[in-house]
N, CA, C and O of each residue as an XYZ file, in Angstrom:
912
protein
N      -0.680     23.778     10.368
C      -2.008     23.529     10.939
C      -2.616     22.288     10.301
O      -2.478     22.072      9.097
N      -3.292     21.469     11.110
C      -3.969     20.272     10.608
C      -5.445     20.557     10.492
O      -6.090     20.939     11.469
N      -5.981     20.376      9.310
C      -7.405     20.589      9.092
C      -8.098     19.246      9.107
O      -7.706     18.339      8.373
N      -9.114     19.104      9.925
C      -9.862     17.856      9.989
C     -11.328     18.138      9.763
O     -12.011     18.629     10.662
N     -11.833     17.830      8.552
C     -13.236     18.067      8.265
C     -14.149     17.278      9.190
O     -13.737     16.276      9.773
N     -15.360     17.721      9.318
C     -16.340     17.055     10.166
C     -16.543     15.627      9.697
O     -16.806     15.407      8.515
N     -16.428     14.634     10.599
C     -16.562     13.238     10.186
C     -17.982     12.887      9.816
O     -18.926     13.606     10.145
N     -18.123     11.738      9.106
C     -19.446     11.248      8.753
C     -20.178     10.811     10.012
O     -19.573     10.654     11.073
N     -21.483     10.618      9.885
C     -22.268     10.208     11.033
C     -21.930      8.803     11.474
O     -22.162      8.453     12.631
N     -21.380      7.976     10.572
C     -20.980      6.620     10.913
C     -19.540      6.424     10.474
O     -19.300      5.781      9.452
N     -18.557      6.964     11.221
C     -17.174      6.975     10.800
C     -16.556      5.599     10.711
O     -15.579      5.418      9.985
N     -17.097      4.604     11.436
C     -16.500      3.275     11.434
C     -17.028      2.390     10.313
O     -16.538      1.277     10.125
N     -18.013      2.864      9.574
C     -18.602      2.068      8.510
C     -17.966      2.438      7.182
O     -17.986      3.600      6.777
N     -17.388      1.425      6.492
C     -16.754      1.669      5.203
C     -17.402      0.788      4.145
O     -17.514     -0.425      4.322
N     -17.829      1.399      3.047
C     -18.390      0.633      1.950
C     -17.268     -0.015      1.177
O     -16.121      0.423      1.262
N     -17.580     -1.047      0.426
C     -16.607     -1.704     -0.433
C     -16.126     -0.709     -1.478
O     -16.923     -0.189     -2.258
N     -14.811     -0.442     -1.495
C     -14.298      0.561     -2.423
C     -14.494      0.130     -3.863
O     -14.504      0.974     -4.759
N     -14.649     -1.154     -4.107
C     -14.843     -1.615     -5.484
C     -16.230     -1.272     -6.003
O     -16.445     -1.184     -7.212
N     -17.178     -1.078     -5.079
C     -18.536     -0.774     -5.522
C     -18.852      0.713     -5.481
O     -19.724      1.179     -6.214
N     -18.150      1.471     -4.627
C     -18.425      2.900     -4.529
C     -17.141      3.610     -4.104
O     -16.873      3.761     -2.912
N     -16.352      4.041     -5.085
C     -15.067      4.656     -4.763
C     -15.248      5.989     -4.043
O     -14.321      6.452     -3.377
N     -16.415      6.615     -4.160
C     -16.615      7.904     -3.494
C     -16.749      7.744     -1.982
O     -16.734      8.739     -1.256
N     -16.880      6.511     -1.495
C     -16.926      6.291     -0.059
C     -15.528      6.218      0.537
O     -15.387      6.022      1.744
N     -14.485      6.371     -0.284
C     -13.115      6.325      0.195
C     -12.858      7.379      1.266
O     -13.307      8.519      1.145
N     -12.140      6.995      2.305
C     -11.709      7.933      3.336
C     -10.362      8.478      2.894
O      -9.366      7.754      2.871
N     -10.335      9.766      2.541
C      -9.152     10.359      1.918
C      -8.440     11.315      2.868
O      -9.066     12.131      3.544
N      -7.117     11.192      2.899
C      -6.261     12.157      3.579
C      -5.517     12.950      2.514
O      -4.940     12.373      1.592
N      -5.533     14.266      2.642
C      -4.786     15.134      1.726
C      -3.523     15.603      2.433
O      -3.587     16.187      3.515
N      -2.373     15.343      1.816
C      -1.095     15.822      2.339
C      -0.721     17.064      1.551
O      -0.494     16.998      0.343
N      -0.660     18.186      2.233
C      -0.477     19.474      1.567
C       0.935     19.998      1.787
O       1.299     20.343      2.911
N       1.734     20.064      0.726
C       3.082     20.637      0.822
C       3.075     22.120      0.476
O       4.105     22.783      0.593
N       1.934     22.650      0.054
C       1.824     24.059     -0.332
C       1.356     24.859      0.867
O       0.203     24.743      1.283
N       2.239     25.667      1.421
C       1.893     26.461      2.596
C       1.235     27.774      2.183
O       1.769     28.473      1.321
N       0.094     28.130      2.768
C      -0.578     29.389      2.425
C       0.239     30.587      2.883
O       0.972     30.486      3.868
N       0.132     31.705      2.202
C       0.872     32.904      2.607
C       0.414     33.381      3.970
O      -0.772     33.315      4.295
N       1.367     33.866      4.772
C       1.049     34.295      6.136
C       0.911     35.819      6.211
O       1.541     36.562      5.458
N       0.075     36.249      7.132
C      -0.092     37.672      7.395
C      -0.499     38.449      6.160
O      -1.420     38.064      5.440
N       0.208     39.562      5.921
C      -0.118     40.428      4.792
C       0.695     40.085      3.557
O       0.727     40.845      2.589
N       1.349     38.937      3.601
C       2.184     38.557      2.458
C       1.327     38.456      1.205
O       0.291     37.791      1.203
N       1.766     39.123      0.137
C       0.981     39.145     -1.095
C       1.785     38.567     -2.268
O       1.574     38.952     -3.418
N       2.690     37.658     -1.976
C       3.468     37.033     -3.018
C       2.526     36.328     -4.000
O       1.785     35.419     -3.626
N       2.569     36.761     -5.245
C       1.623     36.241     -6.246
C       1.745     34.730     -6.416
O       0.739     34.027     -6.517
N       2.979     34.234     -6.447
C       3.191     32.802     -6.628
C       2.605     32.005     -5.466
O       1.970     30.969     -5.668
N       2.829     32.506     -4.231
C       2.300     31.817     -3.058
C       0.775     31.822     -3.055
O       0.146     30.828     -2.692
N       0.180     32.952     -3.465
C      -1.274     33.032     -3.523
C      -1.844     32.056     -4.554
O      -2.879     31.432     -4.320
N      -1.166     31.931     -5.691
C      -1.613     30.993     -6.732
C      -1.521     29.551     -6.241
O      -2.398     28.734     -6.519
N      -0.455     29.249     -5.513
C      -0.294     27.901     -4.984
C      -1.389     27.578     -3.974
O      -1.967     26.491     -3.993
N      -1.666     28.535     -3.094
C      -2.695     28.331     -2.082
C      -4.068     28.164     -2.728
O      -4.868     27.337     -2.290
N      -4.337     28.947     -3.767
C      -5.620     28.843     -4.452
C      -5.752     27.505     -5.166
O      -6.826     26.903     -5.178
N      -4.645     27.038     -5.767
C      -4.679     25.726     -6.435
C      -4.961     24.614     -5.434
O      -5.729     23.692     -5.708
N      -4.328     24.715     -4.270
C      -4.535     23.717     -3.231
C      -5.984     23.733     -2.742
O      -6.602     22.687     -2.545
N      -6.508     24.949     -2.553
C      -7.901     25.086     -2.105
C      -8.861     24.537     -3.154
O      -9.839     23.874     -2.810
N      -8.591     24.807     -4.426
C      -9.459     24.341     -5.505
C      -9.473     22.811     -5.578
O     -10.506     22.210     -5.876
N      -8.331     22.188     -5.309
C      -8.270     20.729     -5.321
C      -9.172     20.152     -4.243
O      -9.937     19.224     -4.507
N      -9.093     20.687     -3.037
C      -9.911     20.159     -1.948
C     -11.398     20.406     -2.212
O     -12.235     19.542     -1.951
N     -11.714     21.590     -2.731
C     -13.115     21.877     -3.052
C     -13.616     20.923     -4.124
O     -14.736     20.418     -4.045
N     -12.770     20.676     -5.135
C     -13.155     19.749     -6.196
C     -13.421     18.350     -5.670
O     -14.365     17.692     -6.107
N     -12.609     17.894     -4.745
C     -12.822     16.570     -4.153
C     -14.138     16.525     -3.384
O     -14.899     15.565     -3.499
N     -14.402     17.567     -2.600
C     -15.639     17.606     -1.821
C     -16.858     17.699     -2.723
O     -17.865     17.034     -2.484
N     -16.769     18.527     -3.764
C     -17.897     18.665     -4.685
C     -18.155     17.373     -5.450
O     -19.288     17.091     -5.841
N     -17.093     16.586     -5.662
C     -17.262     15.304     -6.353
C     -17.804     14.227     -5.418
O     -18.062     13.100     -5.840
N     -17.974     14.580     -4.151
C     -18.598     13.649     -3.209
C     -17.639     12.813     -2.399
O     -18.059     11.854     -1.751
N     -16.342     13.151     -2.415
C     -15.372     12.350     -1.677
C     -15.298     12.790     -0.218
O     -15.627     13.925      0.125
N     -14.860     11.865      0.625
C     -14.822     12.082      2.064
C     -13.390     12.409      2.498
O     -12.580     11.504      2.701
N     -13.078     13.709      2.640
C     -11.758     14.123      3.115
C     -11.794     14.099      4.642
O     -12.479     14.911      5.263
N     -11.063     13.175      5.239
C     -11.120     13.044      6.698
C     -10.086     13.927      7.391
O     -10.211     14.207      8.583
N      -9.052     14.375      6.644
C      -8.049     15.260      7.246
C      -7.157     15.837      6.169
O      -7.004     15.265      5.090
N      -6.560     17.001      6.485
C      -5.542     17.621      5.632
C      -4.314     17.844      6.499
O      -4.366     18.560      7.500
N      -3.206     17.221      6.101
C      -1.979     17.295      6.889
C      -0.903     18.078      6.160
O      -0.866     18.087      4.930
N      -0.021     18.738      6.914
C       1.188     19.288      6.290
C       2.190     18.162      6.068
O       2.080     17.097      6.676
N       3.148     18.394      5.213
C       4.169     17.383      4.940
C       5.306     17.549      5.928
O       6.310     18.191      5.620
N       5.157     16.970      7.124
C       6.210     17.099      8.126
C       6.560     15.728      8.694
O       6.048     14.708      8.234
N       7.423     15.712      9.682
C       7.948     14.465     10.232
C       6.879     13.647     10.958
O       7.078     12.458     11.204
N       5.748     14.269     11.304
C       4.685     13.565     12.012
C       3.718     12.839     11.063
O       2.810     12.139     11.511
N       3.918     13.010      9.773
C       2.991     12.446      8.793
C       2.789     10.944      8.939
O       1.642     10.498      8.946
N       3.856     10.132      9.059
C       3.643      8.678      9.189
C       2.747      8.312     10.365
O       1.886      7.441     10.239
N       2.943      8.971     11.513
C       2.129      8.661     12.689
C       0.665      9.043     12.455
O      -0.243      8.324     12.873
N       0.441     10.178     11.785
C      -0.940     10.626     11.543
C      -1.660      9.694     10.572
O      -2.830      9.364     10.767
N      -0.953      9.275      9.529
C      -1.547      8.347      8.572
C      -1.837      7.009      9.244
O      -2.893      6.416      9.026
N      -0.895      6.535     10.063
C      -1.087      5.265     10.762
C      -2.273      5.326     11.714
O      -2.974      4.331     11.902
N      -2.500      6.497     12.316
C      -3.611      6.649     13.248
C      -4.958      6.652     12.543
O      -5.903      6.018     13.011
N      -5.057      7.361     11.420
C      -6.340      7.492     10.729
C      -6.649      6.333      9.790
O      -7.818      6.052      9.528
N      -5.611      5.647      9.272
C      -5.795      4.538      8.346
C      -6.732      4.901      7.186
O      -7.774      4.266      7.020
N      -6.379      5.903      6.389
C      -7.236      6.280      5.258
C      -7.212      5.228      4.158
O      -6.322      4.379      4.112
N      -8.210      5.296      3.269
C      -8.262      4.381      2.138
C      -7.394      4.874      0.980
O      -6.931      4.078      0.162
N      -7.179      6.176      0.914
C      -6.386      6.759     -0.166
C      -5.681      8.007      0.356
O      -6.205      8.726      1.206
N      -4.476      8.249     -0.173
C      -3.718      9.454      0.186
C      -3.540     10.307     -1.066
O      -3.101      9.819     -2.107
N      -3.886     11.578     -0.952
C      -3.673     12.519     -2.050
C      -2.619     13.526     -1.615
O      -2.765     14.181     -0.583
N      -1.556     13.646     -2.404
C      -0.478     14.576     -2.106
C      -0.624     15.791     -3.016
O      -0.684     15.666     -4.239
N      -0.680     16.953     -2.405
C      -0.770     18.207     -3.156
C       0.581     18.889     -3.054
O       0.894     19.500     -2.032
N       1.387     18.789     -4.109
C       2.766     19.292     -4.061
C       3.009     20.262     -5.205
O       2.596     20.026     -6.340
N       3.689     21.362     -4.884
C       3.988     22.344     -5.929
C       5.011     21.797     -6.914
O       4.808     21.869     -8.126
N       6.111     21.250     -6.401
C       7.172     20.773     -7.287
C       7.799     19.519     -6.702
O       7.104     18.528     -6.476
N       9.112     19.548     -6.452
C       9.843     18.379     -5.987
C       9.205     17.830     -4.707
O       9.151     18.519     -3.688
N       8.730     16.605     -4.769
C       8.006     16.029     -3.634
C       8.702     14.795     -3.072
O       8.061     13.949     -2.448
N      10.015     14.686     -3.290
C      10.718     13.486     -2.838
C      10.645     13.296     -1.331
O      10.462     12.178     -0.848
N      10.790     14.390     -0.590
C      10.767     14.268      0.871
C       9.418     13.769      1.377
O       9.354     12.848      2.192
N       8.341     14.384      0.889
C       7.021     13.957      1.355
C       6.701     12.548      0.882
O       6.037     11.794      1.594
N       7.164     12.181     -0.311
C       6.954     10.819     -0.791
C       7.626      9.810      0.130
O       7.069      8.746      0.404
N       8.807     10.136      0.603
C       9.502      9.244      1.522
C       8.685      9.043      2.793
O       8.572      7.926      3.297
N       8.109     10.142      3.311
C       7.276     10.035      4.513
C       6.035      9.180      4.250
O       5.680      8.333      5.069
N       5.379      9.401      3.114
C       4.160      8.662      2.798
C       4.464      7.185      2.572
O       3.740      6.318      3.060
N       5.536      6.898      1.832
C       5.911      5.501      1.589
C       6.224      4.803      2.908
O       5.862      3.642      3.101
N       6.895      5.508      3.813
C       7.192      4.939      5.128
C       5.902      4.650      5.893
O       5.774      3.621      6.556
N       4.951      5.575      5.789
C       3.692      5.425      6.517
C       2.839      4.301      5.962
O       2.014      3.740      6.683
N       3.019      3.963      4.696
C       2.185      2.941      4.058
C       2.955      1.655      3.789
O       2.481      0.792      3.050
N       4.127      1.522      4.375
C       4.971      0.363      4.101
C       4.301     -0.942      4.522
O       4.368     -1.935      3.796
N       3.661     -0.948      5.681
C       3.035     -2.166      6.191
C       1.563     -2.268      5.819
O       0.969     -3.340      5.936
N       0.975     -1.181      5.378
C      -0.444     -1.190      4.960
C      -0.556     -0.319      3.719
O      -0.879      0.866      3.802
N      -0.289     -0.917      2.577
C      -0.263     -0.165      1.331
C      -1.655      0.367      0.991
O      -2.670     -0.257      1.300
N      -1.676      1.546      0.343
C      -2.934      2.151     -0.083
C      -2.651      3.034     -1.295
O      -1.508      3.437     -1.511
N      -3.680      3.340     -2.091
C      -3.469      4.168     -3.288
C      -2.958      5.557     -2.923
O      -3.406      6.160     -1.947
N      -2.009      6.060     -3.725
C      -1.450      7.398     -3.539
C      -1.602      8.166     -4.842
O      -1.148      7.708     -5.891
N      -2.240      9.334     -4.783
C      -2.410     10.193     -5.959
C      -1.635     11.478     -5.717
O      -1.800     12.118     -4.679
N      -0.789     11.858     -6.671
C       0.048     13.049     -6.523
C      -0.372     14.118     -7.517
O      -0.307     13.908     -8.728
N      -0.808     15.276     -7.000
C      -1.090     16.457     -7.817
C       0.104     17.395     -7.682
O       0.496     17.733     -6.566
N       0.679     17.815     -8.788
C       1.904     18.600     -8.744
C       2.015     19.527     -9.935
O       1.274     19.396    -10.909
N       2.945     20.466     -9.853
C       3.281     21.335    -10.972
C       4.603     20.910    -11.619
O       5.102     21.583    -12.520
N       5.158     19.805    -11.160
C       6.452     19.324    -11.644
C       6.251     18.517    -12.920
O       5.702     17.416    -12.880
N       6.693     19.059    -14.050
C       6.521     18.402    -15.341
C       7.668     17.445    -15.676
O       7.600     16.742    -16.684
N       8.707     17.405    -14.861
C       9.902     16.633    -15.192
C       9.597     15.136    -15.254
O       8.980     14.575    -14.348
N      10.039     14.506    -16.335
C       9.825     13.074    -16.507
C      10.505     12.283    -15.395
O       9.970     11.283    -14.916
N      11.688     12.738    -14.989
C      12.420     12.029    -13.936
C      11.646     12.037    -12.622
O      11.665     11.053    -11.883
N      10.968     13.142    -12.331
C      10.172     13.234    -11.105
C       8.989     12.278    -11.160
O       8.668     11.617    -10.173
N       8.347     12.208    -12.314
C       7.217     11.305    -12.474
C       7.663      9.859    -12.315
O       7.005      9.080    -11.625
N       8.783      9.489    -12.952
C       9.280      8.120    -12.870
C       9.641      7.758    -11.435
O       9.365      6.649    -10.978
N      10.264      8.704    -10.725
C      10.633      8.455     -9.335
C       9.395      8.278     -8.462
O       9.371      7.431     -7.569
N       8.364      9.088     -8.729
C       7.127      8.999     -7.951
C       6.422      7.664     -8.193
O       5.958      7.028     -7.247
N       6.340      7.245     -9.440
C       5.675      5.985     -9.758
C       6.440      4.811     -9.159
O       5.837      3.855     -8.671
N       7.775      4.887     -9.197
C       8.597      3.827     -8.618
C       8.418      3.755     -7.107
O       8.535      2.685     -6.511
N       8.132      4.908     -6.488
C       7.938      4.955     -5.037
C       6.585      4.412     -4.611
O       6.368      4.167     -3.424
N       5.669      4.217     -5.558
C       4.370      3.660     -5.231
C       3.186      4.554     -5.513
O       2.067      4.243     -5.106
N       3.414      5.679     -6.212
C       2.306      6.564     -6.566
C       1.441      5.907     -7.647
O       1.954      5.418     -8.653
N       0.134      5.905     -7.428
C      -0.785      5.256     -8.367
C      -1.200      6.171     -9.515
O      -1.533      5.691    -10.598
N      -1.183      7.489     -9.285
C      -1.535      8.441    -10.342
C      -0.737      9.720    -10.134
O      -0.632     10.221     -9.015
N      -0.171     10.249    -11.231
C       0.659     11.456    -11.192
C      -0.032     12.490    -12.074
O      -0.068     12.343    -13.295
N      -0.578     13.535    -11.459
C      -1.395     14.503    -12.170
C      -0.712     15.867    -12.155
O      -0.438     16.419    -11.089
N      -0.436     16.412    -13.350
C       0.290     17.678    -13.482
C      -0.681     18.807    -13.807
O      -1.630     18.629    -14.570
N      -0.424     19.979    -13.209
C      -1.131     21.217    -13.548
C      -2.610     21.192    -13.199
O      -3.459     21.609    -13.987
N      -2.903     20.690    -11.993
C      -4.280     20.778    -11.517
C      -5.237     19.823    -12.209
O      -4.829     18.984    -13.012
N      -6.525     19.966    -11.882
C      -7.516     19.038    -12.415
C      -8.908     19.655    -12.314
O      -9.296     20.176    -11.269
N      -9.654     19.587    -13.418
C     -11.031     20.057    -13.393
C     -11.876     19.085    -12.563
O     -11.628     17.879    -12.554
N     -12.866     19.628    -11.876
C     -13.656     18.809    -10.957
C     -14.318     17.624    -11.646
O     -14.473     16.564    -11.041
N     -14.713     17.794    -12.914
C     -15.392     16.694    -13.606
C     -14.453     15.532    -13.940
O     -14.908     14.438    -14.276
N     -13.138     15.772    -13.845
C     -12.179     14.711    -14.149
C     -11.640     14.036    -12.895
O     -10.858     13.090    -12.992
N     -12.044     14.506    -11.728
C     -11.512     13.952    -10.494
C     -11.889     12.483    -10.338
O     -11.030     11.651    -10.046
N     -13.175     12.156    -10.531
C     -13.592     10.770    -10.343
C     -12.881      9.826    -11.309
O     -12.391      8.791    -10.857
N     -12.793     10.114    -12.621
C     -12.060      9.206    -13.515
C     -10.606      9.000    -13.091
O     -10.089      7.886    -13.162
N      -9.950     10.073    -12.650
C      -8.551      9.949    -12.236
C      -8.433      9.048    -11.009
O      -7.570      8.170    -10.968
N      -9.286      9.255    -10.017
C      -9.224      8.426     -8.821
C      -9.641      6.989     -9.116
O      -9.123      6.053     -8.507
N     -10.580      6.813    -10.053
C     -10.954      5.459    -10.478
C      -9.749      4.718    -11.053
O      -9.495      3.562    -10.717
N      -9.015      5.405    -11.922
C      -7.840      4.797    -12.548
C      -6.782      4.489    -11.489
O      -6.175      3.418    -11.513
N      -6.560      5.416    -10.565
C      -5.574      5.203     -9.511
C      -5.931      3.985     -8.665
O      -5.063      3.178     -8.332
N      -7.207      3.857     -8.321
C      -7.647      2.731     -7.507
C      -7.508      1.419     -8.274
O      -7.071      0.411     -7.719
N      -7.882      1.438     -9.558
C      -7.772      0.223    -10.376
C      -6.316     -0.208    -10.516
O      -5.999     -1.394    -10.424
N      -5.436      0.762    -10.738
C      -4.009      0.448    -10.864
C      -3.460     -0.122     -9.558
O      -2.692     -1.083     -9.564
N      -3.861      0.477     -8.448
C      -3.402     -0.004     -7.142
C      -3.879     -1.439     -6.902
O      -3.100     -2.291     -6.473
N      -5.156     -1.703     -7.178
C      -5.699     -3.046     -6.965
C      -5.009     -4.081     -7.842
O      -4.757     -5.205     -7.408
N      -4.703     -3.693     -9.089
C      -4.011     -4.616     -9.995
C      -2.611     -4.929     -9.469
O      -2.170     -6.078     -9.513
N      -1.916     -3.910     -8.973
C      -0.576     -4.124     -8.434
C      -0.623     -4.981     -7.172
O       0.241     -5.831     -6.957
N      -1.638     -4.750     -6.342
C      -1.767     -5.553     -5.134
C      -2.016     -7.021     -5.470
O      -1.496     -7.918     -4.807
N      -2.816     -7.251     -6.504
C      -3.084     -8.624     -6.928
C      -1.803     -9.303     -7.396
O      -1.545    -10.460     -7.065
N      -1.000     -8.569     -8.174
C       0.275     -9.123     -8.641
C       1.208     -9.401     -7.468
O       1.882    -10.431     -7.439
N       1.248     -8.487     -6.503
C       2.093     -8.687     -5.330
C       1.675     -9.932     -4.561
O       2.517    -10.717     -4.124
N       0.363    -10.104     -4.401
C      -0.143    -11.274     -3.679
C       0.192    -12.562     -4.417
O       0.620    -13.546     -3.813
N      -0.008    -12.541     -5.743
C       0.305    -13.727     -6.543
C       1.792    -14.055     -6.472
O       2.171    -15.222     -6.365
N       2.634    -13.023     -6.531
C       4.080    -13.244     -6.455
C       4.460    -13.793     -5.087
O       5.283    -14.702     -4.984
N       3.854    -13.236     -4.030
C       4.140    -13.710     -2.682
C       3.717    -15.167     -2.521
O       4.439    -15.966     -1.924
N       2.533    -15.513     -3.060
C       2.045    -16.890     -2.972
C       2.970    -17.844     -3.724
O       3.254    -18.948     -3.260
N       3.438    -17.397     -4.902
C       4.333    -18.232     -5.700
C       5.641    -18.483     -4.967
O       6.141    -19.607     -4.942
N       6.198    -17.426     -4.366
C       7.447    -17.569     -3.616
C       7.263    -18.500     -2.418
O       8.141    -19.306     -2.108
N       6.103    -18.381     -1.742
C       5.834    -19.228     -0.585
C       5.730    -20.688     -1.003
O       6.298    -21.564     -0.352
N       5.005    -20.952     -2.090
C       4.854    -22.326     -2.561
C       6.197    -22.917     -2.980
O       6.468    -24.092     -2.733
N       7.034    -22.101     -3.614
C       8.359    -22.569     -4.018
C       9.207    -22.903     -2.794
O       9.900    -23.920     -2.771
N       9.149    -22.045     -1.779
C       9.910    -22.305     -0.556
C       9.415    -23.564      0.138
O      10.216    -24.347      0.647
N       8.086    -23.768      0.164
C       7.530    -24.968      0.781
C       7.943    -26.218      0.018
O       8.242    -27.249      0.620
N       7.958    -26.125     -1.306
C       8.352    -27.266     -2.122
C       9.804    -27.650     -1.853
O      10.139    -28.832     -1.772
N      10.663    -26.636     -1.716
C      12.074    -26.903     -1.431
C      12.239    -27.556     -0.058
O      13.064    -28.453      0.116
N      11.456    -27.106      0.904
C      11.517    -27.683      2.248
C      11.099    -29.147      2.227
O      11.734    -29.993      2.856
N      10.027    -29.436      1.500
C       9.545    -30.818      1.394
C      10.582    -31.694      0.702
O      10.813    -32.830      1.116
N      11.207    -31.168     -0.353
C      12.220    -31.932     -1.068
C      13.414    -32.248     -0.168
O      13.952    -33.354     -0.216
N      13.825    -31.290      0.642
C      14.952    -31.509      1.551
C      14.618    -32.566      2.602
O      15.436    -33.434      2.908
N      13.390    -32.480      3.157
C      12.977    -33.461      4.161
C      12.847    -34.845      3.538
O      13.206    -35.854      4.145
N      12.336    -34.871      2.339
C      12.192    -36.151      1.638
C      13.565    -36.785      1.388
O      13.738    -37.990      1.572
N      14.520    -35.984      0.975
C      15.877    -36.481      0.748
C      16.519    -36.988      2.027
O      17.261    -37.970      2.006
N      16.234    -36.317      3.151
C      16.764    -36.745      4.441
C      16.216    -38.119      4.826
O      16.955    -38.984      5.296
N      14.910    -38.307      4.621
C      14.309    -39.606      4.927
C      14.850    -40.702      4.019
O      15.084    -41.822      4.472
N      15.047    -40.395      2.767
C      15.583    -41.378      1.819
C      16.975    -41.831      2.252
O      17.309    -43.014      2.189
N      17.774    -40.868      2.691
C      19.154    -41.180      3.078
C      19.205    -41.985      4.373
O      19.960    -42.952      4.470
N      18.403    -41.593      5.375
C      18.485    -42.225      6.684
C      17.784    -43.573      6.740
O      18.211    -44.472      7.465
N      16.709    -43.712      5.976
C      15.937    -44.957      6.036
C      16.164    -45.841      4.811
O      15.577    -46.917      4.701
N      17.015    -45.387      3.894
C      17.328    -46.159      2.689
C      16.058    -46.580      1.942
O      15.860    -47.749      1.611
N      15.216    -45.591      1.694
C      13.954    -45.844      1.000
C      13.911    -45.028     -0.281
O      14.734    -44.137     -0.495
N      12.936    -45.345     -1.133
C      12.810    -44.642     -2.406
C      12.151    -43.276     -2.212
O      11.649    -42.952     -1.136
N      12.170    -42.497     -3.276
C      11.554    -41.166     -3.213
C      10.063    -41.268     -2.956
O       9.523    -40.507     -2.152
N       9.383    -42.200     -3.627
C       7.941    -42.370     -3.426
C       7.630    -42.802     -1.994
O       6.661    -42.345     -1.388
N       8.472    -43.694     -1.466
C       8.254    -44.160     -0.097
C       8.477    -43.029      0.904
O       7.746    -42.907      1.887
N       9.478    -42.212      0.650
C       9.743    -41.084      1.547
C       8.592    -40.094      1.517
O       8.204    -39.562      2.557
N       8.046    -39.846      0.347
C       6.930    -38.908      0.227
C       5.693    -39.463      0.937
O       4.993    -38.729      1.635
N       5.427    -40.765      0.755
C       4.279    -41.391      1.423
C       4.438    -41.338      2.934
O       3.472    -41.119      3.665
N       5.668    -41.540      3.393
C       5.929    -41.479      4.833
C       5.665    -40.080      5.372
O       5.073    -39.919      6.439
N       6.107    -39.071      4.628
C       5.849    -37.684      5.025
C       4.353    -37.400      5.097
O       3.885    -36.792      6.060
N       3.614    -37.826      4.107
C       2.171    -37.574      4.072
C       1.468    -38.236      5.248
O       0.603    -37.630      5.881
N       1.843    -39.495      5.545
C       1.210    -40.194      6.668
C       1.491    -39.477      7.985
O       0.594    -39.295      8.808
N       2.740    -39.073      8.173
C       3.119    -38.376      9.404
C       2.379    -37.040      9.520
O       1.941    -36.659     10.605
N       2.247    -36.342      8.403
C       1.552    -35.058      8.415
C       0.078    -35.237      8.770
O      -0.483    -34.454      9.536
N      -0.534    -36.262      8.215
C      -1.946    -36.531      8.515
C      -2.121    -36.933      9.971
O      -3.070    -36.503     10.626
N      -1.206    -37.759     10.482
C      -1.305    -38.207     11.875
C      -1.179    -37.036     12.845
O      -1.842    -37.009     13.882
N      -0.340    -36.084     12.512
C      -0.094    -34.955     13.397
C      -0.959    -33.734     13.042
O      -0.851    -32.683     13.674
N      -1.817    -33.889     12.020
C      -2.700    -32.808     11.576
C      -1.907    -31.548     11.223
O      -2.238    -30.443     11.653
N      -0.846    -31.747     10.425
C       0.009    -30.648      9.995
C       0.051    -30.573      8.477
O      -0.173    -31.562      7.779
N       0.344    -29.373      7.986
C       0.622    -29.252      6.562
C       1.912    -29.998      6.265
O       2.791    -30.115      7.119
N       2.011    -30.502      5.033
C       3.194    -31.258      4.645
C       4.464    -30.423      4.818
O       5.492    -30.926      5.273
N       4.380    -29.141      4.450
C       5.550    -28.277      4.566
C       5.920    -28.023      6.020
O       7.101    -27.909      6.346
N       4.914    -27.931      6.905
C       5.190    -27.717      8.325
C       5.898    -28.927      8.932
O       6.858    -28.783      9.689
N       5.416    -30.112      8.592
C       6.069    -31.315      9.083
C       7.488    -31.414      8.540
O       8.412    -31.764      9.275
N       7.665    -31.107      7.258
C       8.990    -31.175      6.647
C       9.958    -30.244      7.357
O      11.112    -30.602      7.595
N       9.477    -29.023      7.703
C      10.337    -28.077      8.404
C      10.709    -28.590      9.787
O      11.838    -28.392     10.236
N       9.770    -29.250     10.471
C      10.056    -29.799     11.800
C      11.123    -30.890     11.707
O      12.022    -30.969     12.545
N      11.009    -31.726     10.678
C      11.998    -32.790     10.497
C      13.384    -32.199     10.266
O      14.375    -32.681     10.815
N      13.443    -31.154      9.451
C      14.727    -30.508      9.181
C      15.282    -29.828     10.440
O      16.488    -29.856     10.685
N      14.400    -29.222     11.228
C      14.838    -28.560     12.463
C      15.428    -29.568     13.446
O      16.458    -29.309     14.068
N      14.763    -30.725     13.583
C      15.265    -31.777     14.473
C      16.606    -32.297     13.968
O      17.530    -32.527     14.749
N      16.702    -32.479     12.652
C      17.952    -32.957     12.064
C      19.097    -31.991     12.339
O      20.218    -32.419     12.615
N      18.819    -30.675     12.263
C      19.841    -29.680     12.551
C      20.264    -29.729     14.019
O      21.445    -29.588     14.336
N      19.300    -29.927     14.905
C      19.622    -29.998     16.328
C      20.475    -31.217     16.671
O      21.379    -31.147     17.504
N      20.168    -32.332     16.014
C      20.903    -33.574     16.289
C      22.221    -33.671     15.524
O      23.056    -34.540     15.775
N      22.370    -32.750     14.588
C      23.609    -32.758     13.798
C      23.581    -33.822     12.737
O      24.543    -33.968     11.983
């Protein structure tokens, strides 16, 4: 069953998460299934109560739970549809399967992932963090500690995103530099000019055509490939 709490009065309005993390739109992925019918399995009842306490704690702390999903094959589509700001996974133990679904759902639009679990194994924690989990919380959480934990998860996620962006920018600049160097070498060879002259020629052509230097360089290389 999918539980969808009543939405806010202005569901399309999102505050800056850096200024008010409690405005986060949170989806809870629940791998703990409640006992059915008259089933009185003590372990199942404890799991269901822990799951319920987590959601109550989030609501009491002022967070906006927009939906609670089971961990099934439809999870990526549901996450993609709702576009939450943060995903909280409530898992009893081994959560590799649900992590795979969540990572798939957030592959093109990364977001903070917090995992609450009873799995104390170091290997499980390492695997979860490697998969993109921002916070790994074992054995439940008191309501007064929910905000600090989510604050840390959000800060860690933002720091990682900044590093990813910086790395991507660095790789792009390096690729552009290599393209310019190749085009410059081509001009030097064909026109028998110096490196400075080839670079000046590239800059003039780029300005005349209102193109970035790297874009013009790529066009020159593409034409050279076509002409052999």
